[in-house]
Tab-separated table of C-alpha atoms in Angstrom:
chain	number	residue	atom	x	y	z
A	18	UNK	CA	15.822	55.767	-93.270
A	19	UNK	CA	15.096	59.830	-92.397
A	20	UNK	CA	13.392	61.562	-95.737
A	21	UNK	CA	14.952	64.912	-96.947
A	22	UNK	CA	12.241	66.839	-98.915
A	23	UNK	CA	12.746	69.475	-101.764
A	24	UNK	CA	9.992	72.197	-103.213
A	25	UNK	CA	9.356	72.458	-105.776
A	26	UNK	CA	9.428	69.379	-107.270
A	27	UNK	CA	9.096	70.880	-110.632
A	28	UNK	CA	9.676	74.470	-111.845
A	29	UNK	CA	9.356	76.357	-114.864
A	30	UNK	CA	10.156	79.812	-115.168
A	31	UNK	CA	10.850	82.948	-117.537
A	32	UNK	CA	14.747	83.338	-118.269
A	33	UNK	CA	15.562	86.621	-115.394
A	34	UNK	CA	13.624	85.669	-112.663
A	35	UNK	CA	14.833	84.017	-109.297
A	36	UNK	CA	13.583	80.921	-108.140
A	37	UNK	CA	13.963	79.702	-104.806
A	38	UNK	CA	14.493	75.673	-103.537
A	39	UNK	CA	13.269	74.494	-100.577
A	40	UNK	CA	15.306	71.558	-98.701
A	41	UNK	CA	14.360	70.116	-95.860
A	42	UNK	CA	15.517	67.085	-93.620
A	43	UNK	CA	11.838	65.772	-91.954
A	44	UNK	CA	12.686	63.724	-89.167
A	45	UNK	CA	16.041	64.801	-88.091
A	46	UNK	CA	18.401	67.643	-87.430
A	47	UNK	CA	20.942	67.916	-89.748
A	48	UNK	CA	23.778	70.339	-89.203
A	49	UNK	CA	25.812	70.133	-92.727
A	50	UNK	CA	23.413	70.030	-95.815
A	51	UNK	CA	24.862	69.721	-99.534
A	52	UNK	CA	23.565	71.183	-102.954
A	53	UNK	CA	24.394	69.574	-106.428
A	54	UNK	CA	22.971	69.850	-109.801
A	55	UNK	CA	22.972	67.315	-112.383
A	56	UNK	CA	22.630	67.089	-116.405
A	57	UNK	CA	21.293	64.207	-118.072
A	58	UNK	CA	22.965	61.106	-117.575
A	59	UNK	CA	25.812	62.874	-115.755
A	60	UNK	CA	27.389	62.166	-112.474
A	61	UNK	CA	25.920	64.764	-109.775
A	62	UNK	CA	28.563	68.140	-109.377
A	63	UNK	CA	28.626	69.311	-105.717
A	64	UNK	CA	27.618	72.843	-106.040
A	65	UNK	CA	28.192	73.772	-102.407
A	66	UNK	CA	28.647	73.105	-98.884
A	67	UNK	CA	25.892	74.211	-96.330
A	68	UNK	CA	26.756	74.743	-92.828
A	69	UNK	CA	24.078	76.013	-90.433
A	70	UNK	CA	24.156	79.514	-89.344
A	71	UNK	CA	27.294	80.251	-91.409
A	72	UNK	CA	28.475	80.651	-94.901
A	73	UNK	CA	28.258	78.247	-97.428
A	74	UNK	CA	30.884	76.816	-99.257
A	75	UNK	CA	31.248	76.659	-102.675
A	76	UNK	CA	33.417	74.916	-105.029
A	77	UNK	CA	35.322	76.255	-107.536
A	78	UNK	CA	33.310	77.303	-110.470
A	79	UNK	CA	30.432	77.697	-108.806
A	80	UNK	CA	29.044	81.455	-108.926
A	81	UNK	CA	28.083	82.297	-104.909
A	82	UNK	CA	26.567	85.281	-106.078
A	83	UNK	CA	24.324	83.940	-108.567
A	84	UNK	CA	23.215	80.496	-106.524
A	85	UNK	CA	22.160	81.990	-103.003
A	86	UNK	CA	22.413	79.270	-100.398
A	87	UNK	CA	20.818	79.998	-96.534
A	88	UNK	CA	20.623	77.826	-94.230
A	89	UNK	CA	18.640	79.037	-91.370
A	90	UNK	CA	17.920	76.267	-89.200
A	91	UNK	CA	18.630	72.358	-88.360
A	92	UNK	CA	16.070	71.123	-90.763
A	93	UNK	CA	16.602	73.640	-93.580
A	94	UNK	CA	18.526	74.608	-96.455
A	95	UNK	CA	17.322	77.038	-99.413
A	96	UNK	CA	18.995	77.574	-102.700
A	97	UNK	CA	18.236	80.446	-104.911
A	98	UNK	CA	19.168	80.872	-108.422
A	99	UNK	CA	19.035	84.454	-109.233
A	100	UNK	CA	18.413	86.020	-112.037
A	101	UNK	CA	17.787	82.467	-113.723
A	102	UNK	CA	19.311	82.026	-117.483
A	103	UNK	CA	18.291	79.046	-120.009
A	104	UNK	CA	21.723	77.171	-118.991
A	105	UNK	CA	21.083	76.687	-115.179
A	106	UNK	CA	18.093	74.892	-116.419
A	107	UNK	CA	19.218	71.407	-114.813
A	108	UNK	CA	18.421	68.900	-111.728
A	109	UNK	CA	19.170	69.994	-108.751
A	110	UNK	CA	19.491	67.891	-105.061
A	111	UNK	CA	20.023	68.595	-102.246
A	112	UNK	CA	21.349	66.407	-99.233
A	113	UNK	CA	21.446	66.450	-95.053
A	114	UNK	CA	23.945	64.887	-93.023
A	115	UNK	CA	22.519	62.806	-89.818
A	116	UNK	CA	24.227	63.130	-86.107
A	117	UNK	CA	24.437	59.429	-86.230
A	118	UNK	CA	27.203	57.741	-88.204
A	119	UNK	CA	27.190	60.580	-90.697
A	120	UNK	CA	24.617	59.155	-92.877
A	121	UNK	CA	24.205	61.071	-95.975
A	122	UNK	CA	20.054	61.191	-97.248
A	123	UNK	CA	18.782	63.062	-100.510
A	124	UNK	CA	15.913	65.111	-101.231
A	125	UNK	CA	14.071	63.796	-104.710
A	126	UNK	CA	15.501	66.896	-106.636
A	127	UNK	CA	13.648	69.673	-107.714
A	128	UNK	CA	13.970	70.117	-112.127
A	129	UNK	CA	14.540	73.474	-112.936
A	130	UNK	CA	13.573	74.661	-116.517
A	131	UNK	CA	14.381	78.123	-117.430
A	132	UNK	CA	12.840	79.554	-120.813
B	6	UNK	CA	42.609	63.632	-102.912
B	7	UNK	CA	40.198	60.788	-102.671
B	8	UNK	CA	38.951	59.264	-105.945
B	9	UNK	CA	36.680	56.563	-106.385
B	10	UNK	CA	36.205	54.609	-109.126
B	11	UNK	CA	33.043	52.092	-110.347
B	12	UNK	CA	33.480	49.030	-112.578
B	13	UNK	CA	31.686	48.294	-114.639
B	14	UNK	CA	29.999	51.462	-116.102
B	15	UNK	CA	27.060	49.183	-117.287
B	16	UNK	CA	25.716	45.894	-116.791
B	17	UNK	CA	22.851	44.369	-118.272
B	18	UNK	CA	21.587	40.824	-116.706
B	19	UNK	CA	19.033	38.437	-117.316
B	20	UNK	CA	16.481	38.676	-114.551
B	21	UNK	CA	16.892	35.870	-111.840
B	22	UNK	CA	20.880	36.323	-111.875
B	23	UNK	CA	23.454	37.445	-108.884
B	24	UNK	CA	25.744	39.803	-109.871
B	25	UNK	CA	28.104	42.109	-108.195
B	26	UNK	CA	29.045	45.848	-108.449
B	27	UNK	CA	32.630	46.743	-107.807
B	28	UNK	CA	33.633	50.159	-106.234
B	29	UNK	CA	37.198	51.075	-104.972
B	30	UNK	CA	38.750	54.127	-103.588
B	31	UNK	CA	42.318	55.824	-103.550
B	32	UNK	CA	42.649	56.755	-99.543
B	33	UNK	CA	41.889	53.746	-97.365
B	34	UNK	CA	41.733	56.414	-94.439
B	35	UNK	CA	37.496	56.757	-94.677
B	36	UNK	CA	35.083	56.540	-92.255
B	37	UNK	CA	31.882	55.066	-94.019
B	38	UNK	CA	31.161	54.188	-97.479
B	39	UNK	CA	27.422	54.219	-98.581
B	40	UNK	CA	25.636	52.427	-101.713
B	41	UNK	CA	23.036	54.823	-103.317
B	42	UNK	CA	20.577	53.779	-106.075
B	43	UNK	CA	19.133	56.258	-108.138
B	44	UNK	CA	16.519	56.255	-111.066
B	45	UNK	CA	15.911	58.333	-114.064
B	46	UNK	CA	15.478	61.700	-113.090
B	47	UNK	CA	14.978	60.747	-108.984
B	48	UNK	CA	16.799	61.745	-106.406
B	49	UNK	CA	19.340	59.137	-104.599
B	50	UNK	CA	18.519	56.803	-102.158
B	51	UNK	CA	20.736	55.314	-99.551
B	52	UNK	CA	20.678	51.692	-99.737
B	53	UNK	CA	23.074	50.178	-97.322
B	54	UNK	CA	25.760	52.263	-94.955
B	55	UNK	CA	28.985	50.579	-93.759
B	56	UNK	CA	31.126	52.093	-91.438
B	57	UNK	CA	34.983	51.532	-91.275
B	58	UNK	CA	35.016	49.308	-88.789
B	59	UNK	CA	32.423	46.918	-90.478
B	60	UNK	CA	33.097	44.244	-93.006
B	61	UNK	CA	29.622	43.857	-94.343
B	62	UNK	CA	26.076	45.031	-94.399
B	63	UNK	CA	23.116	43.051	-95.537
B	64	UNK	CA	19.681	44.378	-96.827
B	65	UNK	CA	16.927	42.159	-98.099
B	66	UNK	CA	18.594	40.724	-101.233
B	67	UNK	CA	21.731	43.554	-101.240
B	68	UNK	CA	24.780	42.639	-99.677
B	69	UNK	CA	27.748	45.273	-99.312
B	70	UNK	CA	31.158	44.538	-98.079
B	71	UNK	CA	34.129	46.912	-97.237
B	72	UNK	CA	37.901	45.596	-97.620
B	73	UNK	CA	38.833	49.029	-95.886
B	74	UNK	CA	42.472	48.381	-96.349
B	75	UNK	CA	42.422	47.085	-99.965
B	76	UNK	CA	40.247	50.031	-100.891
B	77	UNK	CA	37.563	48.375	-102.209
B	78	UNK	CA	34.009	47.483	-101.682
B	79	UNK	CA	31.079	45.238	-103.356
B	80	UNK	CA	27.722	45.467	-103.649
B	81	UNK	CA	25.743	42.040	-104.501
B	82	UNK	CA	22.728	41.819	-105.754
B	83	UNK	CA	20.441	38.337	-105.166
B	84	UNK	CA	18.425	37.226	-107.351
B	85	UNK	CA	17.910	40.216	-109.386
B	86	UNK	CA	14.597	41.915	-111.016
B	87	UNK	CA	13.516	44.154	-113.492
B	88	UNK	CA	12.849	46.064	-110.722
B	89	UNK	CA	16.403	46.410	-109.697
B	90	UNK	CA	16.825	48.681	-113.359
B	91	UNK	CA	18.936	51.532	-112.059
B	92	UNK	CA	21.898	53.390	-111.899
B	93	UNK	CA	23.962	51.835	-108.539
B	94	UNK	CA	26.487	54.580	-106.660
B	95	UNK	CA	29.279	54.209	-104.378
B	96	UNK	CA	30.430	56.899	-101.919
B	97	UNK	CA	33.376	57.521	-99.264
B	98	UNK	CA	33.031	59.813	-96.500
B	99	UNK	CA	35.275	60.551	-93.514
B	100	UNK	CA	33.879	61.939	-89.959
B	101	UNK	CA	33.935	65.542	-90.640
B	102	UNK	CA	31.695	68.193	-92.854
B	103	UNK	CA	33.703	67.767	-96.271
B	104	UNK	CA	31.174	66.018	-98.905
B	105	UNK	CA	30.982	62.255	-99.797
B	106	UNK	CA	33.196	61.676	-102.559
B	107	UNK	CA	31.401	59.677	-105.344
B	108	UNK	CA	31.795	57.238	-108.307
B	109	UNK	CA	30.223	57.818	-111.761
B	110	UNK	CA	27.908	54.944	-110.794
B	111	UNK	CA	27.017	51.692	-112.587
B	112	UNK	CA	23.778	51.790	-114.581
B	113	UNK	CA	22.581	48.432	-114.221
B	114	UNK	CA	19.851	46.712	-116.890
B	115	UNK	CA	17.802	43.705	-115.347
B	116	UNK	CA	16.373	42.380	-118.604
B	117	UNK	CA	12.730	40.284	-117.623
């Protein structure tokens, strides 16, 4: 199947600062890419909608201002998390959409730890 | 609005057994459904796709089926492993840009 990458894998940072996620689709172009977070042993939350070269979607509850999402080109997606507070600390994924048959792939998540 | 649900919620086997996971879904009107497996603090990975127009799909020892107009779909598991340990998701999508719409999984237990 295609492989969707995320950097960093792992992040720890200082409660304030902005940390940025990389997701990428590696072997394919994918137009629509998705972001979700996930607590332990929850279901995964769609966070937002990723079109490229327009505005993301987000769904309700989900602060636009405070989780930056750009996506730039075919093969990438990047989420920020701005000003970064102990309780986004969490698991986030991200996920491309193929051309053919609309087959959904996921990055291996990047674990965010805020302190 | 689409919901899907997963039954059961958690299943724990004897290693060497068959066993099926159930998934089922409010709107027949989709256009693929897709069986993820994910581990502890992985990502997701796809494990079989089946469009709407398909019946079945068959991967190694994973077999999915789609009763599109029942709303439901299966995923069997052959023979199953330790190795298998994981938590099993179903997911509907249609042919546009909205997102797949998920179950809460089945975290499955394959006891060696």
């Amino acid at each position: 199947g295609a492989v969707v990458s995320q950097h960093p894998s792992r992040v720890i940072c200082k409660s304030g600062t902005s940390v940025k996620i990389e997701c990428r689709s590696l072997d394919f172009q994918a137009t629509t890419m998705f972001w979700y977070r996930q607590f332990p042993k929850k279901s995964l939350m769609l966070m937002a909608t990723s079109n490229e070269g327009s505005k993301a979607t987000y769904e309700q509850g989900v602060e636009k201002d405070k989780f930056l999402i750009n996506h730039a080109s075919l093969t990438l997606s990047t989420l920020t998390v701005t000003s970064a507070h102990p309780e986004d600390s969490s698991f986030y994924i991200c996920s491309a959409r193929g051309f053919l048959h609309n087959e959904q792939f996921f990055g291996p998540g990047t674990r965010l730890t805020v302190l | 609005k689409q919901e899907v649900t997963q039954i059961p919620a958690a299943l724990s086997v004897p290693e060497g057994e068959n066993l099926v996971l159930n998934c089922s879904f409010t709107d027949s009107a989709i256009y693929n459904l897709q069986w993820f497996r994910q581990d502890p603090g992985k990502g997701l990975t796809s494990l079989l796709l089946i469009q709407s127009s398909q019946r079945e799909q068959t991967s190694g020892r994973l077999n999915a089926s789609l009763d599109k107009s029942s709303g439901r779909s299966t995923l069997y598991i052959a023979a199953s492993q330790p190795g298998d340990s994981a938590t099993y998701l179903c997911a509907v999508g249609d042919s546009g840009n909205t997102p797949l719409v998920f179950g809460k999984g089945t975290r499955l237990s394959v006891i060696a």
